[in-house]
């Protein structure tokens, strides 16, 4: 089961081929992505046209001007945290919009 996206984040997924799309569909990965709040697009969708000049974190080989490139793990972690975050830090600190974010740990 996938972690839900941070509500401040828009996450678009564009499979790089019809074969990848079919494999993800068969493995129910696409259903899990939709449940997590991801917007799916068909293979071949133009990233630059989709972004309309907005800054973004992109996992493709090239990134439009004003965007950052990242691996899929960093991109997925960042989508959950609503910030560019190292994957190991996602569960070590509460998310900014978490109800727990203002609480301090109890002294041990």
JSON list of C-alpha atoms in Angstrom, two decimals:
[
{"chain": "A", "resi": 1, "resn": "UNK", "atom": "CA", "xyz": [0.00, 0.00, 0.00]},
{"chain": "A", "resi": 2, "resn": "UNK", "atom": "CA", "xyz": [1.36, 3.41, -0.94]},
{"chain": "A", "resi": 3, "resn": "UNK", "atom": "CA", "xyz": [1.63, 6.42, 1.33]},
{"chain": "A", "resi": 4, "resn": "UNK", "atom": "CA", "xyz": [-0.85, 9.19, 0.49]},
{"chain": "A", "resi": 5, "resn": "UNK", "atom": "CA", "xyz": [0.53, 12.28, -1.24]},
{"chain": "A", "resi": 6, "resn": "UNK", "atom": "CA", "xyz": [0.90, 15.45, 0.76]},
{"chain": "A", "resi": 7, "resn": "UNK", "atom": "CA", "xyz": [-2.16, 17.59, -0.11]},
{"chain": "A", "resi": 8, "resn": "UNK", "atom": "CA", "xyz": [0.12, 20.50, -1.11]},
{"chain": "A", "resi": 9, "resn": "UNK", "atom": "CA", "xyz": [1.70, 18.39, -3.87]},
{"chain": "A", "resi": 10, "resn": "UNK", "atom": "CA", "xyz": [0.57, 17.61, -7.39]},
{"chain": "A", "resi": 11, "resn": "UNK", "atom": "CA", "xyz": [2.07, 14.37, -8.70]},
{"chain": "A", "resi": 12, "resn": "UNK", "atom": "CA", "xyz": [1.77, 13.41, -12.36]},
{"chain": "A", "resi": 13, "resn": "UNK", "atom": "CA", "xyz": [2.99, 10.04, -13.65]},
{"chain": "A", "resi": 14, "resn": "UNK", "atom": "CA", "xyz": [3.79, 9.45, -17.31]},
{"chain": "A", "resi": 15, "resn": "UNK", "atom": "CA", "xyz": [4.90, 5.87, -18.10]},
{"chain": "A", "resi": 16, "resn": "UNK", "atom": "CA", "xyz": [7.76, 5.91, -20.59]},
{"chain": "A", "resi": 17, "resn": "UNK", "atom": "CA", "xyz": [6.17, 3.32, -22.93]},
{"chain": "A", "resi": 18, "resn": "UNK", "atom": "CA", "xyz": [2.96, 1.43, -23.63]},
{"chain": "A", "resi": 19, "resn": "UNK", "atom": "CA", "xyz": [4.71, -1.73, -22.44]},
{"chain": "A", "resi": 20, "resn": "UNK", "atom": "CA", "xyz": [5.52, -0.18, -19.05]},
{"chain": "A", "resi": 21, "resn": "UNK", "atom": "CA", "xyz": [1.94, 1.13, -18.81]},
{"chain": "A", "resi": 22, "resn": "UNK", "atom": "CA", "xyz": [0.55, -2.36, -19.55]},
{"chain": "A", "resi": 23, "resn": "UNK", "atom": "CA", "xyz": [2.85, -4.02, -16.98]},
{"chain": "A", "resi": 24, "resn": "UNK", "atom": "CA", "xyz": [1.88, -1.47, -14.31]},
{"chain": "A", "resi": 25, "resn": "UNK", "atom": "CA", "xyz": [-1.80, -1.97, -15.13]},
{"chain": "A", "resi": 26, "resn": "UNK", "atom": "CA", "xyz": [-1.46, -5.76, -14.89]},
{"chain": "A", "resi": 27, "resn": "UNK", "atom": "CA", "xyz": [0.37, -5.54, -11.53]},
{"chain": "A", "resi": 28, "resn": "UNK", "atom": "CA", "xyz": [-2.28, -3.11, -10.14]},
{"chain": "A", "resi": 29, "resn": "UNK", "atom": "CA", "xyz": [0.38, -0.46, -9.63]},
{"chain": "A", "resi": 30, "resn": "UNK", "atom": "CA", "xyz": [-1.76, 2.10, -11.46]},
{"chain": "A", "resi": 31, "resn": "UNK", "atom": "CA", "xyz": [-4.69, 1.50, -9.10]},
{"chain": "A", "resi": 32, "resn": "UNK", "atom": "CA", "xyz": [-2.41, 2.02, -6.10]},
{"chain": "A", "resi": 33, "resn": "UNK", "atom": "CA", "xyz": [-1.04, 5.24, -7.59]},
{"chain": "A", "resi": 34, "resn": "UNK", "atom": "CA", "xyz": [-4.56, 6.57, -8.19]},
{"chain": "A", "resi": 35, "resn": "UNK", "atom": "CA", "xyz": [-5.54, 5.68, -4.60]},
{"chain": "A", "resi": 36, "resn": "UNK", "atom": "CA", "xyz": [-2.48, 7.61, -3.39]},
{"chain": "A", "resi": 37, "resn": "UNK", "atom": "CA", "xyz": [-3.66, 10.72, -5.27]},
{"chain": "A", "resi": 38, "resn": "UNK", "atom": "CA", "xyz": [-1.45, 10.54, -8.36]},
{"chain": "A", "resi": 39, "resn": "UNK", "atom": "CA", "xyz": [-2.65, 11.81, -11.76]},
{"chain": "A", "resi": 40, "resn": "UNK", "atom": "CA", "xyz": [-1.84, 9.36, -14.57]},
{"chain": "A", "resi": 41, "resn": "UNK", "atom": "CA", "xyz": [-1.13, 10.38, -18.15]},
{"chain": "A", "resi": 42, "resn": "UNK", "atom": "CA", "xyz": [-0.60, 8.26, -21.27]},
{"chain": "A", "resi": 43, "resn": "UNK", "atom": "CA", "xyz": [2.92, 7.46, -22.50]},
{"chain": "A", "resi": 44, "resn": "UNK", "atom": "CA", "xyz": [4.29, 10.23, -24.67]},
{"chain": "A", "resi": 45, "resn": "UNK", "atom": "CA", "xyz": [2.65, 13.11, -22.78]},
{"chain": "A", "resi": 46, "resn": "UNK", "atom": "CA", "xyz": [4.85, 16.22, -23.03]},
{"chain": "A", "resi": 47, "resn": "UNK", "atom": "CA", "xyz": [6.14, 17.13, -19.56]},
{"chain": "A", "resi": 48, "resn": "UNK", "atom": "CA", "xyz": [6.78, 20.78, -20.47]},
{"chain": "A", "resi": 49, "resn": "UNK", "atom": "CA", "xyz": [3.21, 21.23, -21.74]},
{"chain": "A", "resi": 50, "resn": "UNK", "atom": "CA", "xyz": [1.83, 19.53, -18.63]},
{"chain": "A", "resi": 51, "resn": "UNK", "atom": "CA", "xyz": [3.78, 21.80, -16.27]},
{"chain": "A", "resi": 52, "resn": "UNK", "atom": "CA", "xyz": [2.89, 25.05, -18.08]},
{"chain": "A", "resi": 53, "resn": "UNK", "atom": "CA", "xyz": [6.04, 26.76, -16.80]},
{"chain": "A", "resi": 54, "resn": "UNK", "atom": "CA", "xyz": [5.59, 25.73, -13.14]},
{"chain": "A", "resi": 55, "resn": "UNK", "atom": "CA", "xyz": [8.69, 24.60, -11.22]},
{"chain": "A", "resi": 56, "resn": "UNK", "atom": "CA", "xyz": [8.76, 20.84, -10.64]},
{"chain": "A", "resi": 57, "resn": "UNK", "atom": "CA", "xyz": [10.85, 17.83, -9.68]},
{"chain": "A", "resi": 58, "resn": "UNK", "atom": "CA", "xyz": [11.17, 15.63, -12.79]},
{"chain": "A", "resi": 59, "resn": "UNK", "atom": "CA", "xyz": [12.47, 12.05, -13.07]},
{"chain": "A", "resi": 60, "resn": "UNK", "atom": "CA", "xyz": [12.95, 12.08, -16.85]},
{"chain": "A", "resi": 61, "resn": "UNK", "atom": "CA", "xyz": [16.23, 12.21, -18.76]},
{"chain": "A", "resi": 62, "resn": "UNK", "atom": "CA", "xyz": [15.75, 15.91, -19.37]},
{"chain": "A", "resi": 63, "resn": "UNK", "atom": "CA", "xyz": [13.88, 18.51, -17.36]},
{"chain": "A", "resi": 64, "resn": "UNK", "atom": "CA", "xyz": [12.21, 21.67, -18.66]},
{"chain": "A", "resi": 65, "resn": "UNK", "atom": "CA", "xyz": [13.75, 25.00, -17.69]},
{"chain": "A", "resi": 66, "resn": "UNK", "atom": "CA", "xyz": [13.07, 25.89, -14.05]},
{"chain": "A", "resi": 67, "resn": "UNK", "atom": "CA", "xyz": [12.72, 22.24, -12.98]},
{"chain": "A", "resi": 68, "resn": "UNK", "atom": "CA", "xyz": [14.95, 19.90, -10.98]},
{"chain": "A", "resi": 69, "resn": "UNK", "atom": "CA", "xyz": [15.89, 16.34, -11.96]},
{"chain": "A", "resi": 70, "resn": "UNK", "atom": "CA", "xyz": [15.77, 13.53, -9.39]},
{"chain": "A", "resi": 71, "resn": "UNK", "atom": "CA", "xyz": [15.61, 9.77, -9.09]},
{"chain": "A", "resi": 72, "resn": "UNK", "atom": "CA", "xyz": [12.25, 8.09, -8.55]},
{"chain": "A", "resi": 73, "resn": "UNK", "atom": "CA", "xyz": [12.91, 7.40, -4.85]},
{"chain": "A", "resi": 74, "resn": "UNK", "atom": "CA", "xyz": [13.69, 11.05, -4.11]},
{"chain": "A", "resi": 75, "resn": "UNK", "atom": "CA", "xyz": [10.70, 12.16, -6.19]},
{"chain": "A", "resi": 76, "resn": "UNK", "atom": "CA", "xyz": [8.31, 9.80, -4.36]},
{"chain": "A", "resi": 77, "resn": "UNK", "atom": "CA", "xyz": [9.66, 10.85, -0.96]},
{"chain": "A", "resi": 78, "resn": "UNK", "atom": "CA", "xyz": [9.38, 14.50, -1.89]},
{"chain": "A", "resi": 79, "resn": "UNK", "atom": "CA", "xyz": [5.77, 14.02, -3.04]},
{"chain": "A", "resi": 80, "resn": "UNK", "atom": "CA", "xyz": [4.88, 12.69, 0.42]},
{"chain": "A", "resi": 81, "resn": "UNK", "atom": "CA", "xyz": [6.80, 15.40, 2.29]},
{"chain": "A", "resi": 82, "resn": "UNK", "atom": "CA", "xyz": [5.89, 18.41, 0.08]},
{"chain": "A", "resi": 83, "resn": "UNK", "atom": "CA", "xyz": [9.58, 19.32, -0.02]},
{"chain": "A", "resi": 84, "resn": "UNK", "atom": "CA", "xyz": [12.70, 17.91, -1.64]},
{"chain": "A", "resi": 85, "resn": "UNK", "atom": "CA", "xyz": [13.70, 15.39, 1.02]},
{"chain": "A", "resi": 86, "resn": "UNK", "atom": "CA", "xyz": [16.23, 12.56, 1.29]},
{"chain": "A", "resi": 87, "resn": "UNK", "atom": "CA", "xyz": [14.31, 9.23, 1.40]},
{"chain": "A", "resi": 88, "resn": "UNK", "atom": "CA", "xyz": [15.83, 8.25, 4.77]},
{"chain": "A", "resi": 89, "resn": "UNK", "atom": "CA", "xyz": [14.41, 11.39, 6.41]},
{"chain": "A", "resi": 90, "resn": "UNK", "atom": "CA", "xyz": [10.75, 10.86, 5.50]},
{"chain": "A", "resi": 91, "resn": "UNK", "atom": "CA", "xyz": [9.81, 8.80, 8.55]},
{"chain": "A", "resi": 92, "resn": "UNK", "atom": "CA", "xyz": [12.34, 10.33, 10.95]},
{"chain": "A", "resi": 93, "resn": "UNK", "atom": "CA", "xyz": [10.54, 13.68, 11.10]},
{"chain": "A", "resi": 94, "resn": "UNK", "atom": "CA", "xyz": [6.80, 14.45, 11.00]},
{"chain": "A", "resi": 95, "resn": "UNK", "atom": "CA", "xyz": [5.55, 16.02, 7.81]},
{"chain": "A", "resi": 96, "resn": "UNK", "atom": "CA", "xyz": [5.01, 19.77, 7.95]},
{"chain": "A", "resi": 97, "resn": "UNK", "atom": "CA", "xyz": [1.24, 19.43, 7.74]},
{"chain": "A", "resi": 98, "resn": "UNK", "atom": "CA", "xyz": [1.11, 16.62, 10.30]},
{"chain": "A", "resi": 99, "resn": "UNK", "atom": "CA", "xyz": [-0.89, 17.07, 13.50]},
{"chain": "A", "resi": 100, "resn": "UNK", "atom": "CA", "xyz": [2.27, 15.96, 15.29]},
{"chain": "A", "resi": 101, "resn": "UNK", "atom": "CA", "xyz": [4.58, 18.52, 13.68]},
{"chain": "A", "resi": 102, "resn": "UNK", "atom": "CA", "xyz": [4.26, 21.02, 16.55]},
{"chain": "A", "resi": 103, "resn": "UNK", "atom": "CA", "xyz": [4.70, 18.48, 19.33]},
{"chain": "A", "resi": 104, "resn": "UNK", "atom": "CA", "xyz": [7.98, 17.70, 21.02]},
{"chain": "A", "resi": 105, "resn": "UNK", "atom": "CA", "xyz": [8.93, 14.15, 22.02]},
{"chain": "A", "resi": 106, "resn": "UNK", "atom": "CA", "xyz": [8.29, 13.24, 25.64]},
{"chain": "A", "resi": 107, "resn": "UNK", "atom": "CA", "xyz": [11.43, 13.08, 27.80]},
{"chain": "A", "resi": 108, "resn": "UNK", "atom": "CA", "xyz": [12.53, 9.48, 28.23]}
]
